[in-house]
Amino acid sequence: MCLAIPGKIIEIAPDNPNSALVDVVGMRRRVDLGLLEDDKPVPGDWVLIHVGFAMSKISEVDALDQMRTLEMLGECEAAVQEVRGYGLEEIEDKAS
Amino acid sequence: MKYVDEFRDPELITRAAEEIRRLADPNRHYRLMEVCGGHTHAIYRFGLKDVLPPNIELIHGPGCPVCVLPMGRIDDALSVAADSDVIFAAFGDMMRVPGTNGSPLEHKARGMDVRIVYSPTDAIKLAKMNPQKHVMFFAIGFETTAPSTALTLQRAKAEGIHNFSIFCNHVTIIPAIRAILDSPDMRLDGFIGPGHVSTVIGCRPYEWIAKNERKPIVVCGFEPLDLLQSIVMLLTQLQKGEAKVENQYRRVVPWEGNRAALKAMAETFQLRPYFEWRGLGFISQSALRIREEYAEWDSEQRFHVPGIRVTDPKAAQCGEVLKGVLKPAQCKLFGKECTPENPVGALMVSSEGSCAAYYNYEHRKANLLTSISASA
Ligand code: SF4
C-alpha cells in the first residue's frame, strides 16, 4: 500500500481525462490521474502510482531506478500483484 | 557482494559511507529516527546498519500505518462487517493483522465476506457489482494514501453510489513526530523524513522541527544511496550546529507538496479531536475523519460502531518498539510466539513493520559489510 510503483502513460481515455492506460512492467492497467490535476501527464510521461492513483510525475531514469529499488527490496512481486489487482471489472469479466 | 553489485553506483555507496565515518564525531552517540516504515524495511534489507559506524544508531519511527492502528479499530470494523449484508474490503496489508478474535482473513475463513482490493476505487466497483450488498472499505494510511481515499469519496458522491462507505483510519504524520519529541524517554538528534508522505504534504510542515525543536530533518528517498546521503546531510548539519529541513528526494518530492491531493483531502476530511495510536496513546488532531457533507459514505456515521478499546496482549511490547524505546528483538515474544507466520502484533505482519523487517533480514546483516570492505 505504501509502495510507489512507476508506470508509463500509454493513453488517456477519450471520455475521461482522469483515466489513463498505464504500462507497468509490461502490464497495462487503468490508473487514476485525479491527483495530478495541476500538472496533467501526457502519453509518454512516467508517474509514480500509489493504490491505483498517479501521485507524482518523474523522469524515465528515476522511474527505472525506482523499479530497481523495488526489486532490491524484494517488493517487485508485491508491486506486480498490486498492479495486477487494479481494475476489478476486467478480472470479474474473465471470471464470469 | 550481491547487494553492492545491484546498487546504482557501488563506488558512490562506498564514498558516502566513508563520508559518514569522517563526519561522525567518535565521542558522540547519534540517534537518528527514520520516520517511515518503508525506510525501516530498506535499512534492514540493505544491511545499512553495518555500513554505519557503531555510534550512529537508527531508531525506527511510527511510520507504518498498519502497525500504529490499535486493535480496537479492527474489532470495530469487523463488528460492522459481521452483518451478512456487508462486504469488508481492504488492502492486502490488512488481511493478516490480528484483531481480538482473529484477523480479517480468519474472519473470512469463518464465513465473513472479506475482499482484498488494491485501490479504493475498486471498492466502488465492488459496490456496483454487488448492488444488494453494502461495501465497507477499511481505509488506512498516512498522507500517502489519504488523497486517494478523498477522491474515492468524491467519486462515490458524484456517482451517487449508495451502498458504499469508508471506515476511515487515516492518520497524519506530523502529530506523531510531535508526540515522539514530547515523550520524555526519547532523545533524538535528527530525522530521516518520510519520502512518499512528503510528495503530498511537501517539506514545509516539518519546519517547526528545525525551528522550535532545533533538530535537522532530511526528506529521503528509498535507495541505499538515498539513505546514506541523507545521513551525510544530517551529520553535516549536526557538525555545524545547524537545524534545517532539507530535501534529499528532490527528484520526486516538490517542496510545496501536491496541491490537488491536499485540496481533495481538505474537502472531504477534517481532523479528529484525538485518535488512539498503538504505543503512542491518544494524540490530539492526529487523524482524519470524514466530513459531514460525506456522512452517507462514512461507515462510522452510517453504522453503529461499538468503539472497542483493547490493550495489546500483555507480553507483547509493540508499543515500546513503535516508540523506538525497544529494539524488535528485545520484545519477549520476538521470534518465539511472534513470527511473520504467526504474528501476535501488527509490526510482525507488514513488510514495513520493524519486527518483520528485523526478522526477515537479521541473518543477512553481514553481507553488505563484507562486500563494502571487499570493494573498499
Ligand atoms: S515481536 Fe511481535 S509482539 Fe513483540 S513487538 Fe514485535 S510484533 Fe509486537
mmCIF file with all atom_site columns, C-alpha atoms in Angstrom, chain A residues 1-4 18 30 32-38 48 50-59 61-62 65-66 68-69 71-75 78 81-90 92, chain B residues 6-8 41-42 45-46 65-66 91 93 117-122 125-126 129 140-141 144-145 147-148 151-152 155 196 199-200 222-224 249 251-252 258-261 263-264 351-352 361:
data_model
loop_
_atom_site.group_PDB
_atom_site.id
_atom_site.type_symbol
_atom_site.label_atom_id
_atom_site.label_alt_id
_atom_site.label_comp_id
_atom_site.label_asym_id
_atom_site.label_entity_id
_atom_site.label_seq_id
_atom_site.pdbx_PDB_ins_code
_atom_site.Cartn_x
_atom_site.Cartn_y
_atom_site.Cartn_z
_atom_site.occupancy
_atom_site.B_iso_or_equiv
_atom_site.pdbx_formal_charge
_atom_site.auth_seq_id
_atom_site.auth_comp_id
_atom_site.auth_asym_id
_atom_site.auth_atom_id
_atom_site.pdbx_PDB_model_num
ATOM 1  C CA . MET A 1 1   ? 0.000   0.000   0.000   1.00 0.00 ? 1   MET A CA 1
ATOM 2  C CA . CYS A 1 2   ? 2.879   2.380   0.726   1.00 0.00 ? 2   CYS A CA 1
ATOM 3  C CA . LEU A 1 3   ? 4.733   1.176   -2.360  1.00 0.00 ? 3   LEU A CA 1
ATOM 4  C CA . ALA A 1 4   ? 5.320   3.707   -5.093  1.00 0.00 ? 4   ALA A CA 1
ATOM 5  C CA . ASN A 1 18  ? -8.749  11.294  -15.250 1.00 0.00 ? 18  ASN A CA 1
ATOM 6  C CA . ARG A 1 30  ? -6.161  1.867   -15.770 1.00 0.00 ? 30  ARG A CA 1
ATOM 7  C CA . ASP A 1 32  ? -6.492  7.470   -11.925 1.00 0.00 ? 32  ASP A CA 1
ATOM 8  C CA . LEU A 1 33  ? -4.917  10.852  -12.723 1.00 0.00 ? 33  LEU A CA 1
ATOM 9  C CA . GLY A 1 34  ? -7.191  12.886  -10.456 1.00 0.00 ? 34  GLY A CA 1
ATOM 10 C CA . LEU A 1 35  ? -4.354  13.766  -8.061  1.00 0.00 ? 35  LEU A CA 1
ATOM 11 C CA . LEU A 1 36  ? -2.210  15.292  -10.798 1.00 0.00 ? 36  LEU A CA 1
ATOM 12 C CA . GLU A 1 37  ? -4.780  17.854  -11.818 1.00 0.00 ? 37  GLU A CA 1
ATOM 13 C CA . ASP A 1 38  ? -2.317  20.752  -11.642 1.00 0.00 ? 38  ASP A CA 1
ATOM 14 C CA . LEU A 1 48  ? 4.647   7.061   -9.518  1.00 0.00 ? 48  LEU A CA 1
ATOM 15 C CA . HIS A 1 50  ? 0.047   4.575   -5.141  1.00 0.00 ? 50  HIS A CA 1
ATOM 16 C CA . VAL A 1 51  ? -3.044  2.355   -4.745  1.00 0.00 ? 51  VAL A CA 1
ATOM 17 C CA . GLY A 1 52  ? -4.212  2.984   -8.290  1.00 0.00 ? 52  GLY A CA 1
ATOM 18 C CA . PHE A 1 53  ? -3.614  6.742   -8.315  1.00 0.00 ? 53  PHE A CA 1
ATOM 19 C CA . ALA A 1 54  ? -0.759  8.531   -10.059 1.00 0.00 ? 54  ALA A CA 1
ATOM 20 C CA . MET A 1 55  ? 0.796   10.667  -7.344  1.00 0.00 ? 55  MET A CA 1
ATOM 21 C CA . SER A 1 56  ? 3.778   12.351  -8.988  1.00 0.00 ? 56  SER A CA 1
ATOM 22 C CA . LYS A 1 57  ? 5.435   12.736  -12.348 1.00 0.00 ? 57  LYS A CA 1
ATOM 23 C CA . ILE A 1 58  ? 9.024   11.538  -12.540 1.00 0.00 ? 58  ILE A CA 1
ATOM 24 C CA . SER A 1 59  ? 11.729  11.200  -15.151 1.00 0.00 ? 59  SER A CA 1
ATOM 25 C CA . VAL A 1 61  ? 15.665  7.471   -15.395 1.00 0.00 ? 61  VAL A CA 1
ATOM 26 C CA . ASP A 1 62  ? 14.133  7.836   -11.937 1.00 0.00 ? 62  ASP A CA 1
ATOM 27 C CA . ASP A 1 65  ? 15.692  3.366   -10.667 1.00 0.00 ? 65  ASP A CA 1
ATOM 28 C CA . GLN A 1 66  ? 12.510  3.108   -8.636  1.00 0.00 ? 66  GLN A CA 1
ATOM 29 C CA . ARG A 1 68  ? 15.159  -1.453  -9.387  1.00 0.00 ? 68  ARG A CA 1
ATOM 30 C CA . THR A 1 69  ? 14.745  -0.289  -5.801  1.00 0.00 ? 69  THR A CA 1
ATOM 31 C CA . GLU A 1 71  ? 13.321  -5.258  -6.963  1.00 0.00 ? 71  GLU A CA 1
ATOM 32 C CA . MET A 1 72  ? 16.146  -4.900  -4.453  1.00 0.00 ? 72  MET A CA 1
ATOM 33 C CA . LEU A 1 73  ? 13.654  -4.534  -1.625  1.00 0.00 ? 73  LEU A CA 1
ATOM 34 C CA . GLY A 1 74  ? 12.085  -7.806  -2.675  1.00 0.00 ? 74  GLY A CA 1
ATOM 35 C CA . GLU A 1 75  ? 8.874   -5.869  -3.275  1.00 0.00 ? 75  GLU A CA 1
ATOM 36 C CA . ALA A 1 78  ? 4.090   -7.288  -4.328  1.00 0.00 ? 78  ALA A CA 1
ATOM 37 C CA . GLN A 1 81  ? 0.448   -8.199  -7.602  1.00 0.00 ? 81  GLN A CA 1
ATOM 38 C CA . GLU A 1 82  ? -0.883  -4.792  -6.634  1.00 0.00 ? 82  GLU A CA 1
ATOM 39 C CA . VAL A 1 83  ? -0.949  -3.580  -10.213 1.00 0.00 ? 83  VAL A CA 1
ATOM 40 C CA . ARG A 1 84  ? -2.489  -6.803  -11.455 1.00 0.00 ? 84  ARG A CA 1
ATOM 41 C CA . GLY A 1 85  ? -5.215  -6.245  -8.888  1.00 0.00 ? 85  GLY A CA 1
ATOM 42 C CA . TYR A 1 86  ? -6.247  -2.840  -10.270 1.00 0.00 ? 86  TYR A CA 1
ATOM 43 C CA . GLY A 1 87  ? -9.439  -2.820  -12.286 1.00 0.00 ? 87  GLY A CA 1
ATOM 44 C CA . LEU A 1 88  ? -11.881 -5.260  -10.813 1.00 0.00 ? 88  LEU A CA 1
ATOM 45 C CA . GLU A 1 89  ? -14.189 -5.376  -13.830 1.00 0.00 ? 89  GLU A CA 1
ATOM 46 C CA . GLU A 1 90  ? -11.594 -6.914  -16.056 1.00 0.00 ? 90  GLU A CA 1
ATOM 47 C CA . GLU A 1 92  ? -14.609 -10.279 -12.888 1.00 0.00 ? 92  GLU A CA 1
ATOM 48 C CA . GLU B 2 6   ? 22.897  -4.270  -7.570  1.00 0.00 ? 6   GLU B CA 1
ATOM 49 C CA . PHE B 2 7   ? 23.368  -0.713  -6.387  1.00 0.00 ? 7   PHE B CA 1
ATOM 50 C CA . ARG B 2 8   ? 23.220  2.056   -8.913  1.00 0.00 ? 8   ARG B CA 1
ATOM 51 C CA . HIS B 2 41  ? 12.382  -2.010  5.569   1.00 0.00 ? 41  HIS B CA 1
ATOM 52 C CA . ALA B 2 42  ? 15.112  -0.653  3.263   1.00 0.00 ? 42  ALA B CA 1
ATOM 53 C CA . ARG B 2 45  ? 17.057  -5.161  3.637   1.00 0.00 ? 45  ARG B CA 1
ATOM 54 C CA . PHE B 2 46  ? 20.263  -3.464  2.585   1.00 0.00 ? 46  PHE B CA 1
ATOM 55 C CA . PRO B 2 65  ? 0.167   2.706   9.222   1.00 0.00 ? 65  PRO B CA 1
ATOM 56 C CA . VAL B 2 66  ? -0.801  -0.916  9.805   1.00 0.00 ? 66  VAL B CA 1
ATOM 57 C CA . PHE B 2 91  ? -5.823  -3.643  1.093   1.00 0.00 ? 91  PHE B CA 1
ATOM 58 C CA . ASP B 2 93  ? -1.689  -5.453  4.049   1.00 0.00 ? 93  ASP B CA 1
ATOM 59 C CA . VAL B 2 117 ? -8.837  -4.555  -3.137  1.00 0.00 ? 117 VAL B CA 1
ATOM 60 C CA . TYR B 2 118 ? -5.731  -2.867  -4.451  1.00 0.00 ? 118 TYR B CA 1
ATOM 61 C CA . SER B 2 119 ? -7.233  0.558   -4.969  1.00 0.00 ? 119 SER B CA 1
ATOM 62 C CA . PRO B 2 120 ? -10.065 2.304   -3.126  1.00 0.00 ? 120 PRO B CA 1
ATOM 63 C CA . THR B 2 121 ? -11.795 2.972   -6.448  1.00 0.00 ? 121 THR B CA 1
ATOM 64 C CA . ASP B 2 122 ? -12.021 -0.778  -6.891  1.00 0.00 ? 122 ASP B CA 1
ATOM 65 C CA . LYS B 2 125 ? -16.591 -1.103  -8.421  1.00 0.00 ? 125 LYS B CA 1
ATOM 66 C CA . LEU B 2 126 ? -17.219 -3.878  -5.951  1.00 0.00 ? 126 LEU B CA 1
ATOM 67 C CA . MET B 2 129 ? -21.135 -5.250  -8.855  1.00 0.00 ? 129 MET B CA 1
ATOM 68 C CA . ILE B 2 140 ? -5.739  3.092   6.161   1.00 0.00 ? 140 ILE B CA 1
ATOM 69 C CA . GLY B 2 141 ? -2.529  5.019   5.674   1.00 0.00 ? 141 GLY B CA 1
ATOM 70 C CA . THR B 2 144 ? 0.360   8.821   1.016   1.00 0.00 ? 144 THR B CA 1
ATOM 71 C CA . THR B 2 145 ? -2.971  7.052   0.635   1.00 0.00 ? 145 THR B CA 1
ATOM 72 C CA . PRO B 2 147 ? -5.736  11.612  -1.022  1.00 0.00 ? 147 PRO B CA 1
ATOM 73 C CA . SER B 2 148 ? -6.821  8.500   -2.939  1.00 0.00 ? 148 SER B CA 1
ATOM 74 C CA . LEU B 2 151 ? -11.015 11.292  -4.370  1.00 0.00 ? 151 LEU B CA 1
ATOM 75 C CA . THR B 2 152 ? -12.839 7.995   -3.943  1.00 0.00 ? 152 THR B CA 1
ATOM 76 C CA . ARG B 2 155 ? -16.400 9.936   -6.890  1.00 0.00 ? 155 ARG B CA 1
ATOM 77 C CA . HIS B 2 196 ? 6.195   9.451   -0.160  1.00 0.00 ? 196 HIS B CA 1
ATOM 78 C CA . THR B 2 199 ? 5.169   14.008  -2.071  1.00 0.00 ? 199 THR B CA 1
ATOM 79 C CA . VAL B 2 200 ? 1.759   15.028  -0.750  1.00 0.00 ? 200 VAL B CA 1
ATOM 80 C CA . PHE B 2 222 ? 14.335  4.732   -0.628  1.00 0.00 ? 222 PHE B CA 1
ATOM 81 C CA . GLU B 2 223 ? 17.510  3.600   -2.327  1.00 0.00 ? 223 GLU B CA 1
ATOM 82 C CA . PRO B 2 224 ? 20.521  2.723   -0.195  1.00 0.00 ? 224 PRO B CA 1
ATOM 83 C CA . TYR B 2 249 ? 14.442  13.240  -2.506  1.00 0.00 ? 249 TYR B CA 1
ATOM 84 C CA . ARG B 2 251 ? 13.600  14.075  -7.851  1.00 0.00 ? 251 ARG B CA 1
ATOM 85 C CA . VAL B 2 252 ? 10.186  13.079  -6.530  1.00 0.00 ? 252 VAL B CA 1
ATOM 86 C CA . ASN B 2 258 ? 0.842   18.071  -4.180  1.00 0.00 ? 258 ASN B CA 1
ATOM 87 C CA . ARG B 2 259 ? -1.782  20.811  -4.175  1.00 0.00 ? 259 ARG B CA 1
ATOM 88 C CA . ALA B 2 260 ? -4.526  18.780  -5.828  1.00 0.00 ? 260 ALA B CA 1
ATOM 89 C CA . ALA B 2 261 ? -4.078  16.000  -3.275  1.00 0.00 ? 261 ALA B CA 1
ATOM 90 C CA . LYS B 2 263 ? -7.265  20.068  -1.749  1.00 0.00 ? 263 LYS B CA 1
ATOM 91 C CA . ALA B 2 264 ? -9.136  16.772  -2.118  1.00 0.00 ? 264 ALA B CA 1
ATOM 92 C CA . SER B 2 351 ? 6.824   -5.650  5.499   1.00 0.00 ? 351 SER B CA 1
ATOM 93 C CA . GLU B 2 352 ? 7.224   -2.101  6.779   1.00 0.00 ? 352 GLU B CA 1
ATOM 94 C CA . TYR B 2 361 ? 16.821  -9.641  7.260   1.00 0.00 ? 361 TYR B CA 1
#
